[in-house]
Structures are given as C-alpha cells and as structure tokens.
Amino acid sequence: MKIAVLAGDGIGPEIIEQALKVLDVLRKDGLALELEHAPYGGAGYDAYGDPLPEGTLKLAQEADAVLCGAVGGPQYDKLPRAQRPEQGLLRIRKALGLFANLRPALAFEELAGASSLKTELVAGLDVLIVRELTGDIYFGEPRGRRNNAEGECVAYDTMLYSESEIRRIAEVAFGLALKRGKKLTSVDKENVLETSRLWREVVKETAKRYPQVELSHMYVDNAAMQLARAPKQFDVIVTGNMFGDILSDEASMLTGSIGMLPSASLDSNNKGLYEPAHGSAPDIAGKDIANPLATILSAAMMLRYTFEMEQEAARVEAAVKRVLAQGCRTADIYEAGTRKVGTAEMGDAVVAALRA
Ligand code: NAD
C-alpha cells in the first residue's frame, strides 16, 4: 500500500506529521504501508518553480493513495495564476480523475457545544456529503463575456452535466449509502434547471439497482434550510459540484471547527486523495497550535475507502474520540474545563489512545 505524502504549505507539514505518527502505529502493528514524500503547492514552487512538479505528479499517479496537508500562503498570492499553489491541487485532482468528493460532517458528542447550532440538534450528527467534483458550471463551456445588443457587458457560465457523469457519482453515493444508514438524498433544482431534470432522471434510474437504499429528492434551497433546521435527518447527500460546494461548507460549520473535518476525493477505482477540509492557515503556521485531527481523520478515511480496512479506520476514529473524551483540545475547539494542547501533543495523545 503505497501512499504519496504531500505536506504542502503553512500548517501542512505540522498536521501531516501527526497523521504520520498515527499511521506509524498501524505500521508497527503489521500494516504494510509505504510512504513517500514530495513537494507540492508553494513548496513545489519553491523547489521546482511549479506547484505540481513532474516528480510529484508521477509519485501521486503511481501511489495507491495520496495524503495531503494543505497549500497556499500570502507569499505566493502575487504569482501568475498557473504558478499559484492552489493550481497544484486543481491539477492533481484533474490528472487523477478524482470526480467524487466525500465530506463527512461528523459531530463528536464531546464537541457538540462548539457548534453554532443547539447541542441537541448536532450531538451525534453523522452526515456524508458526496459532491461531484469535475463537472457542472465550474467547468462547463462556453463561458466568458461579451457585449449585448445595447453594448453592455454580459458574463455567462454554462451549467452542464452528461448522463455518464451523473451516473458515476450516483453509483458512488448509492454504494456509500448501502454501507451506512441506507438513506440517500439527492439534491437538485429540478423545478428550474434542465441539468437538474436530467440529474433527477439518472439518479432515479440508478436507484433501481439499489432497492435497499431509500432515495429521496430535495431542492437545494430546502436542503440548505434543512441542514440548519434538522441536520440529523440526513444520512448521505449526493449533489452536483456547485450545490455541493456550498452545502458542504454549511454542513462543516455544524460540527464546530474546520480543524475537525476530513475529506476524500475518489476516482472510479477508489484511488483517493485525502486531505483536511481546511486550508494552510498561514496565520497560525509554525506555532504548534493547529488542530491535526482533520488530517488524522483524513488518514482514517484513506484506510476505509482506498484500502478497505474498516477496522483500522474505526480504530483511528475511536482513538480520536477517546482523546476528546479525555478533555484534550487544541485552541480552535478549546472550552473552559478542558485541557489545551498543542499540535504535536494532540498527535501524541491520539497515538497513546491507539496503543491503549
Ligand atoms: P484556512 O482554512 O487556511 O483558514 C481559515 C481560518 O481557520 C484561519 O483563521 C485558520 O487559522 C483557521 N484554521 C484552519 N485550519 C485550522 C486548523 N487545522 N486548526 C486550527 N485552526 C485552523 O483558509 P484561508 O485563511 O481562507 O486560506 C489560507 C490559505 O489556504 C490560502 O492560501 C488558501 O488559498 C489556502 N487554501 C488551501 C486549501 C487546500 O489546500 N485544500 C483549501 C482552502 C484554502
């Protein structure tokens, strides 16, 4: 099991180090994990003038999974677009054909007080948002600007989905729902959009192959409201790129801190890129205060989805839960009565809980 490790920039190296400590425990327990590091993002630009150097891409292509920290930083903000760190991420997603983005919104009971919603609404929340990642209005052509008949500038984008693009993301979502609570909500805007009409048709057609999964459809505006009103009604949500972009950020805030949220982006063979949902947090980089749990939980997702090691994934998640139950908190999730720890200490605590 070969893993490409791309630590990236800002807090990236610090949080990745903690995830690697965790994987090391599993390795010592007999898991055949092979890790190889490569520069990426701003670090790639610094080393090779490219946010996704050739060697890094090759390593990612050869590996079974990619574990990323985060990219970006103010020192790169004035670079031409093609050299910006974020381009490294977009290019690697494209090169690896990662079309399915999985964003769990998991509210640990111990952190329910950190949510912006009432504790009883979020305690025990476990929603998985499956977002299509390579189609929709972000990639549809034509796009651009032109002058209209009155000489006024108009700008336009194209929302576009093909049947096969919808079918493959629907297949992923049904497959995941089958392994979880067997409930799938497909989110669209079928009352207004042609793309959504096709989306709904294809999702319904796909559902015939998954009779065990209870399928429902919801308009995106209602889904945004329901996520804030009663988020525990959902199990798996599947939606297009733009709706998923917005809803997954909304769902992430239900859980309290962005420092807790893992993510996975998968191809059609479950090869995946795993990374925390947050960015490189340059404001706190190098201070040993970043929360490494999103990255550690991303490593757990890697064990589950790419390596199909449910037991090991659950073991890592249980260790995180134990550490939270013990009262360990990084600054972003700290509250009175708990014990504030740094990035490395949090990593050590998860390692100790894994060994216990
Ligand atoms: P960010 O997620 O890096 O930070 C937002 C806020 O959350 C900051 O106050 C930060 O300190 C805090 N935060 C983030 N992660 C944290 C953690 N693990 N523990 C504690 N606090 C944490 O978003 P931003 O400030 O908008 O962006 C910073 C840089 O990251 C930019 O260059 C941006 O382009 C990049 N970015 C990269 C990715 C990625 O690599 N996938 C995603 C988003 C943003």
Coordinates of N, CA, C and O in Angstrom, one line a residue, residues 219-300:
Y219 N -34.9 20.0 -3.2 CA -34.4 21.2 -3.8 C -33.3 21.7 -3.0 O -33.3 21.7 -1.8
V220 N -32.3 22.3 -3.7 CA -31.1 22.8 -3.0 C -31.4 23.9 -1.9 O -30.8 23.9 -0.9
D221 N -32.4 24.7 -2.2 CA -32.7 25.8 -1.3 C -33.3 25.2 0.0 O -33.0 25.6 1.1
N222 N -34.2 24.2 -0.2 CA -34.7 23.5 1.0 C -33.6 22.7 1.8 O -33.6 22.7 3.0
A223 N -32.7 22.1 1.0 CA -31.6 21.3 1.6 C -30.8 22.3 2.5 O -30.4 21.9 3.6
A224 N -30.5 23.5 2.0 CA -29.7 24.4 2.8 C -30.5 24.7 4.1 O -29.9 24.8 5.2
M225 N -31.8 24.9 4.0 CA -32.6 25.2 5.2 C -32.6 24.0 6.2 O -32.4 24.1 7.4
Q226 N -32.9 22.8 5.6 CA -33.0 21.6 6.4 C -31.7 21.3 7.2 O -31.7 20.7 8.3
L227 N -30.6 21.6 6.5 CA -29.3 21.3 7.2 C -29.1 22.1 8.4 O -28.5 21.7 9.4
A228 N -29.7 23.3 8.4 CA -29.6 24.2 9.6 C -30.7 23.9 10.6 O -30.6 24.2 11.7
R229 N -31.8 23.4 10.1 CA -33.0 23.1 10.9 C -32.9 21.8 11.7 O -33.1 21.7 12.9
A230 N -32.6 20.7 10.9 CA -32.7 19.4 11.5 C -31.7 18.5 10.7 O -32.0 17.6 10.0
P231 N -30.4 18.8 10.9 CA -29.4 18.1 10.1 C -29.3 16.6 10.3 O -28.9 15.8 9.4
K232 N -29.8 16.1 11.4 CA -29.7 14.6 11.7 C -30.7 13.8 10.8 O -30.7 12.6 10.8
Q233 N -31.6 14.5 10.1 CA -32.5 13.7 9.2 C -31.7 13.1 8.0 O -32.2 12.2 7.3
F234 N -30.5 13.6 7.8 CA -29.7 13.1 6.6 C -28.8 12.0 6.9 O -28.2 12.0 8.0
D235 N -28.6 11.1 5.9 CA -27.5 10.1 6.1 C -26.5 10.4 5.0 O -25.4 11.0 5.3
V236 N -26.8 10.2 3.7 CA -25.9 10.5 2.6 C -26.6 11.5 1.7 O -27.8 11.3 1.4
I237 N -25.9 12.6 1.3 CA -26.4 13.6 0.4 C -25.6 13.5 -0.9 O -24.4 13.5 -0.8
V238 N -26.2 13.4 -2.0 CA -25.4 13.5 -3.3 C -25.9 14.7 -4.1 O -27.1 15.0 -4.2
T239 N -24.9 15.4 -4.6 CA -25.3 16.6 -5.4 C -24.2 17.0 -6.3 O -23.1 16.5 -6.3
G240 N -24.5 18.0 -7.2 CA -23.5 18.5 -8.2 C -22.5 19.3 -7.6 O -22.4 19.6 -6.3
N241 N -21.6 19.8 -8.4 CA -20.4 20.5 -7.9 C -20.7 21.8 -7.2 O -20.2 22.0 -6.1
M242 N -21.5 22.6 -7.8 CA -21.7 23.9 -7.1 C -22.6 23.8 -5.9 O -22.2 24.4 -4.8
F243 N -23.7 23.1 -6.0 CA -24.5 22.9 -4.8 C -23.7 22.2 -3.7 O -23.9 22.6 -2.5
G244 N -22.9 21.3 -4.1 CA -22.1 20.5 -3.1 C -21.1 21.4 -2.4 O -20.8 21.3 -1.2
D245 N -20.5 22.3 -3.2 CA -19.5 23.3 -2.7 C -20.1 24.0 -1.5 O -19.5 24.2 -0.4
I246 N -21.3 24.6 -1.8 CA -22.0 25.4 -0.8 C -22.5 24.6 0.4 O -22.2 24.9 1.6
L247 N -23.2 23.5 0.1 CA -23.8 22.7 1.2 C -22.7 22.1 2.1 O -22.9 22.0 3.3
S248 N -21.6 21.7 1.5 CA -20.6 21.0 2.3 C -19.9 22.0 3.3 O -19.6 21.7 4.4
D249 N -19.8 23.3 2.9 CA -19.3 24.3 3.8 C -20.3 24.6 4.9 O -19.9 24.8 6.1
E250 N -21.5 24.6 4.5 CA -22.6 24.8 5.5 C -22.6 23.7 6.6 O -22.6 23.9 7.8
A251 N -22.5 22.5 6.0 CA -22.5 21.3 6.9 C -21.3 21.3 7.8 O -21.4 20.9 9.0
S252 N -20.2 21.8 7.3 CA -18.9 21.7 8.1 C -19.1 22.6 9.3 O -18.6 22.2 10.4
M253 N -19.8 23.7 9.2 CA -19.9 24.6 10.4 C -20.8 24.0 11.5 O -20.7 24.4 12.6
L254 N -21.6 23.0 11.1 CA -22.5 22.3 12.1 C -21.6 21.6 13.2 O -22.0 21.4 14.3
T255 N -20.4 21.3 12.7 CA -19.6 20.4 13.6 C -18.7 21.2 14.5 O -18.0 20.7 15.3
G256 N -18.7 22.6 14.4 CA -17.9 23.4 15.3 C -16.7 24.0 14.7 O -16.6 25.2 14.6
S257 N -15.7 23.1 14.4 CA -14.4 23.7 13.9 C -14.0 23.0 12.6 O -14.1 21.8 12.4
I258 N -13.5 23.9 11.7 CA -13.0 23.4 10.4 C -11.8 22.5 10.7 O -11.4 21.6 9.8
G259 N -11.2 22.6 11.8 CA -10.0 21.8 12.1 C -10.3 20.4 12.4 O -9.4 19.5 12.6
M260 N -11.6 20.0 12.4 CA -12.0 18.6 12.7 C -12.5 17.9 11.4 O -12.9 16.7 11.5
L261 N -12.5 18.6 10.2 CA -13.1 18.0 9.1 C -12.3 17.4 8.0 O -11.5 18.1 7.3
P262 N -12.4 16.1 7.9 CA -11.6 15.4 6.8 C -12.3 15.4 5.5 O -13.5 15.8 5.4
S263 N -11.6 15.0 4.4 CA -12.3 14.9 3.1 C -11.5 13.8 2.3 O -10.3 13.5 2.5
A264 N -12.3 13.3 1.3 CA -11.7 12.3 0.4 C -12.1 12.7 -1.0 O -13.3 13.1 -1.2
S265 N -11.3 12.5 -2.0 CA -11.7 12.7 -3.4 C -11.3 11.4 -4.1 O -10.1 11.1 -4.1
L266 N -12.3 10.7 -4.7 CA -12.0 9.4 -5.2 C -12.2 9.3 -6.8 O -12.9 10.1 -7.3
D267 N -11.4 8.4 -7.4 CA -11.7 8.1 -8.8 C -12.6 6.9 -8.9 O -13.1 6.4 -7.9
S268 N -12.7 6.3 -10.1 CA -13.7 5.2 -10.3 C -13.1 3.9 -9.7 O -13.9 2.9 -9.6
N269 N -11.8 3.9 -9.3 CA -11.3 2.6 -8.7 C -11.0 2.8 -7.2 O -10.2 2.0 -6.6
N270 N -11.6 3.8 -6.6 CA -11.4 4.1 -5.2 C -10.0 4.5 -4.8 O -9.6 4.5 -3.7
K271 N -9.2 4.9 -5.9 CA -7.9 5.5 -5.5 C -8.3 6.9 -5.0 O -9.3 7.5 -5.6
G272 N -7.7 7.4 -4.0 CA -8.1 8.7 -3.5 C -7.1 9.7 -3.0 O -5.9 9.3 -2.8
L273 N -7.5 10.9 -3.0 CA -6.7 11.9 -2.4 C -7.4 12.4 -1.1 O -8.6 12.7 -1.1
Y274 N -6.6 12.4 0.0 CA -7.2 12.6 1.3 C -6.6 13.8 1.9 O -5.4 14.0 1.9
E275 N -7.4 14.7 2.4 CA -6.9 16.0 2.9 C -7.9 16.6 3.9 O -9.1 16.4 3.8
P276 N -7.4 17.4 4.8 CA -8.4 18.1 5.7 C -9.2 19.1 4.8 O -8.7 19.5 3.8
A277 N -10.4 19.5 5.3 CA -11.2 20.4 4.5 C -10.7 21.8 4.6 O -11.1 22.7 3.8
H278 N -9.8 22.1 5.6 CA -9.4 23.5 5.7 C -8.1 23.8 4.8 O -7.6 22.9 4.2
G279 N -7.7 25.1 4.9 CA -6.6 25.5 4.1 C -5.3 25.4 4.9 O -5.2 24.7 6.0
S280 N -4.3 26.2 4.5 CA -2.9 26.1 5.1 C -2.8 27.0 6.3 O -1.7 27.0 6.9
A281 N -3.8 27.7 6.7 CA -3.9 28.6 7.9 C -2.5 29.3 8.2 O -1.9 29.1 9.2
P282 N -2.1 30.1 7.2 CA -0.8 30.8 7.4 C -0.7 31.6 8.7 O 0.4 31.8 9.3
D283 N -1.9 32.1 9.2 CA -1.9 32.9 10.4 C -1.4 32.1 11.7 O -1.0 32.7 12.6
I284 N -1.5 30.8 11.6 CA -1.1 30.0 12.8 C 0.0 29.0 12.5 O 0.4 28.2 13.4
A285 N 0.6 29.1 11.3 CA 1.6 28.1 10.9 C 2.9 28.3 11.8 O 3.3 29.4 12.1
G286 N 3.5 27.1 12.1 CA 4.7 27.1 12.9 C 4.6 27.4 14.3 O 5.5 27.5 15.1
K287 N 3.3 27.5 14.8 CA 3.1 27.9 16.2 C 2.7 26.7 17.1 O 2.4 26.9 18.3
D288 N 2.6 25.5 16.5 CA 2.2 24.3 17.2 C 0.8 24.5 17.9 O 0.6 24.1 19.0
I289 N -0.1 25.2 17.2 CA -1.4 25.3 17.8 C -2.5 24.8 16.8 O -3.7 24.7 17.2
A290 N -2.1 24.4 15.6 CA -3.1 23.9 14.6 C -3.7 22.6 15.1 O -3.0 21.8 15.7
N291 N -5.0 22.4 14.8 CA -5.6 21.1 15.1 C -5.3 20.1 14.0 O -5.6 20.2 12.9
P292 N -4.6 19.0 14.4 CA -4.3 18.0 13.4 C -5.3 16.9 13.2 O -5.2 16.0 12.4
L293 N -6.5 17.0 13.9 CA -7.5 15.9 13.9 C -8.1 15.7 12.5 O -8.4 14.6 12.1
A294 N -8.3 16.8 11.8 CA -8.9 16.7 10.4 C -8.0 15.9 9.5 O -8.5 15.0 8.7
T295 N -6.7 16.0 9.7 CA -5.8 15.3 8.9 C -5.7 13.8 9.3 O -5.6 12.9 8.5
I296 N -5.7 13.6 10.6 CA -5.7 12.3 11.2 C -7.0 11.5 10.7 O -6.9 10.4 10.3
L297 N -8.1 12.2 10.8 CA -9.4 11.6 10.3 C -9.4 11.4 8.8 O -10.0 10.5 8.3
S298 N -8.6 12.2 8.1 CA -8.5 12.0 6.6 C -7.7 10.7 6.4 O -8.0 9.9 5.4
A299 N -6.7 10.5 7.2 CA -5.9 9.2 7.1 C -6.8 8.0 7.4 O -6.8 7.0 6.7
A300 N -7.8 8.2 8.3 CA -8.7 7.1 8.6 C -9.6 6.9 7.4 O -9.9 5.7 7.1

